[in-house]
């Protein structure tokens, strides 16, 4: 199918300029402005995707995600297995909006990682070989970093870092832990 193709399957929506379905292999190939809308509100964008016929498993190239809390993640490619585990290669995550005057500037803070794994069942996002950047400058490296999925209301872990400056202390950085 060509044009503005839209497929609805298992509360998911696949949109693309072109979609091909191979009945023998049960693979859906989508190319051109690929959008995959998940039931939880997550939206994936890419330029090419191959998915199983139930749209649960597959891969997408040049992936961009808008998560349920409006935060964003981009990566070279994403692979989803068993409909619950998504692995993104060379990913960058940030909840910050880009500068309206100069969108090429880095966001206030971001996490860059060689590989990011998101588990929809345990609601965990795991970063492997991660850097936390502040204004585009690497501030902290961790070989393993984990945080809850944006859909989780409360969970033990690190809270959003605080930054600032006062005349008494000068510049400061605060990192709190929630029990």
Coordinates of C-alpha atoms in Angstrom, one line a residue:
X1 CA 0.0 0.0 0.0
X2 CA 1.3 3.5 -0.8
X3 CA 0.2 6.9 0.2
X4 CA -0.9 7.8 3.7
X5 CA -1.1 4.2 5.0
X6 CA -2.6 3.5 8.4
X7 CA -2.9 0.1 10.1
X8 CA -4.6 -0.5 13.4
X9 CA -3.7 -3.7 15.3
X10 CA -4.0 -4.6 19.0
X11 CA -4.6 -1.0 20.1
X12 CA -1.5 0.1 18.1
X13 CA -1.4 2.3 15.1
X14 CA 1.2 2.1 12.3
X15 CA 1.4 5.0 9.8
X16 CA 3.8 5.2 6.9
X17 CA 4.2 6.3 3.3
X18 CA 4.5 2.7 2.1
X19 CA 3.7 -0.6 3.8
X20 CA 4.4 -4.1 2.4
X21 CA 3.1 -7.3 4.1
X22 CA 4.7 -10.6 3.3
X23 CA 2.2 -13.4 4.1
X24 CA 4.8 -16.2 4.1
X25 CA 7.1 -14.5 6.7
X26 CA 4.3 -12.6 8.4
X27 CA 6.4 -9.4 8.3
X28 CA 5.2 -5.9 7.8
X29 CA 7.8 -3.6 6.3
X30 CA 7.1 0.2 6.5
X31 CA 9.1 3.0 4.9
X32 CA 8.9 6.7 4.7
X33 CA 7.6 8.8 7.7
X34 CA 7.0 5.7 9.9
X35 CA 5.0 6.4 13.0
X36 CA 4.1 3.7 15.6
X37 CA 1.6 4.8 18.3
X38 CA 1.6 2.5 21.4
X39 CA -1.4 2.0 23.7
X40 CA 0.4 3.6 26.6
X41 CA 0.8 6.9 24.7
X42 CA 4.4 6.3 23.5
X43 CA 5.0 7.3 19.9
X44 CA 7.9 6.0 17.8
X45 CA 9.1 7.7 14.6
X46 CA 11.6 6.4 12.0
X47 CA 12.4 6.1 8.4
X48 CA 12.1 2.3 8.0
X49 CA 10.6 -0.5 10.2
X50 CA 10.1 -4.2 9.9
X51 CA 7.5 -5.6 12.4
X52 CA 5.7 -8.8 13.0
X53 CA 2.1 -8.9 11.8
X54 CA 0.8 -8.2 15.3
X55 CA 3.1 -5.1 15.5
X56 CA 4.6 -6.3 18.8
X57 CA 8.1 -7.2 17.7
X58 CA 10.6 -5.8 15.1
X59 CA 13.0 -3.0 14.5
X60 CA 12.9 0.6 13.4
X61 CA 15.8 2.6 11.9
X62 CA 16.7 6.2 12.9
X63 CA 14.2 6.1 15.8
X64 CA 12.8 9.0 17.7
X65 CA 10.4 8.5 20.6
X66 CA 8.1 10.7 22.5
X67 CA 7.4 9.0 25.8
X68 CA 4.2 9.2 27.8
X69 CA 5.5 12.1 29.9
X70 CA 6.5 14.1 26.8
X71 CA 10.2 13.4 27.3
X72 CA 12.1 12.4 24.2
X73 CA 14.7 9.8 23.2
X74 CA 16.5 9.4 19.8
X75 CA 18.7 6.6 18.6
X76 CA 20.2 4.9 15.6
X77 CA 17.9 1.9 15.8
X78 CA 15.4 0.2 18.1
X79 CA 14.6 -3.5 18.4
X80 CA 11.5 -4.8 20.3
X81 CA 11.3 -8.4 21.5
X82 CA 8.3 -10.3 23.1
X83 CA 6.3 -7.1 22.8
X84 CA 7.8 -5.8 26.1
X85 CA 11.6 -5.2 25.8
X86 CA 12.9 -2.4 23.6
X87 CA 16.6 -1.9 23.0
X88 CA 17.8 1.3 21.5
X89 CA 21.4 1.8 20.2
X90 CA 23.3 5.0 20.5
X91 CA 20.5 6.7 22.4
X92 CA 20.0 10.2 23.8
X93 CA 17.3 10.9 26.4
X94 CA 16.1 14.3 27.7
X95 CA 12.9 15.6 29.3
X96 CA 13.9 19.2 28.4
X97 CA 12.5 21.1 25.4
X98 CA 15.0 22.5 22.9
X99 CA 15.7 26.2 22.8
X100 CA 13.1 27.9 20.6
X101 CA 15.6 30.5 19.4
X102 CA 18.3 28.0 18.5
X103 CA 17.2 24.3 18.4
X104 CA 20.7 23.2 17.5
X105 CA 21.8 24.0 21.1
X106 CA 21.9 21.0 23.5
X107 CA 19.1 20.8 26.1
X108 CA 19.7 21.8 29.7
X109 CA 20.5 18.1 30.5
X110 CA 20.5 14.8 28.7
X111 CA 21.6 11.2 29.1
X112 CA 23.6 9.7 26.3
X113 CA 24.2 5.9 26.2
X114 CA 25.6 3.3 24.0
X115 CA 22.5 1.1 24.6
X116 CA 19.2 1.7 26.4
X117 CA 16.9 -1.1 27.3
X118 CA 13.3 -0.4 28.3
X119 CA 11.2 -3.2 29.9
X120 CA 7.4 -2.5 29.7
X121 CA 6.7 -5.2 32.3
X122 CA 9.1 -4.1 35.1
X123 CA 8.7 -0.5 34.0
X124 CA 12.5 0.0 34.0
X125 CA 14.8 2.0 31.7
X126 CA 18.4 0.8 31.8
X127 CA 21.3 2.8 30.3
X128 CA 24.6 1.1 29.4
X129 CA 27.8 3.2 29.2
X130 CA 25.9 6.4 30.0
X131 CA 27.0 10.0 30.2
X132 CA 24.9 12.7 31.9
X133 CA 25.5 16.0 30.1
X134 CA 24.7 19.5 31.4
X135 CA 24.5 22.1 28.7
X136 CA 26.1 19.7 26.3
X137 CA 29.1 19.1 28.6
X138 CA 29.7 15.5 30.0
X139 CA 29.3 15.7 33.7
X140 CA 29.1 12.1 34.9
X141 CA 29.8 8.7 33.5
X142 CA 28.2 5.4 34.6
X143 CA 28.7 2.0 33.0
X144 CA 25.1 1.1 34.3
X145 CA 22.3 3.5 35.1
X146 CA 18.7 2.7 35.7
X147 CA 15.5 4.7 36.2
X148 CA 11.8 4.0 36.3
X149 CA 9.6 4.3 33.2
X150 CA 7.8 7.7 33.0
X151 CA 4.5 6.0 33.7
X152 CA 5.7 5.0 37.2
X153 CA 4.3 7.3 39.9
X154 CA 6.7 6.5 42.8
X155 CA 9.7 4.4 43.1
X156 CA 12.9 4.4 45.1
X157 CA 15.8 6.1 43.3
X158 CA 17.5 9.3 42.3
X159 CA 15.3 12.4 41.8
X160 CA 15.6 15.1 39.2
X161 CA 18.9 17.0 39.8
X162 CA 18.8 20.6 40.9
X163 CA 21.1 23.3 39.7
X164 CA 21.5 26.9 40.6
X165 CA 23.7 29.6 42.0
X166 CA 23.5 31.8 45.1
X167 CA 25.6 34.8 46.2
X168 CA 26.6 32.9 49.4
X169 CA 27.5 29.5 47.9
X170 CA 28.0 30.2 44.3
X171 CA 27.1 27.6 41.7
X172 CA 25.7 24.3 43.0
X173 CA 24.5 20.9 41.9
X174 CA 22.2 18.8 44.0
X175 CA 21.3 15.1 43.6
X176 CA 18.7 13.7 45.9
X177 CA 17.7 10.1 46.6
X178 CA 14.0 9.1 47.3
X179 CA 13.4 6.2 49.8

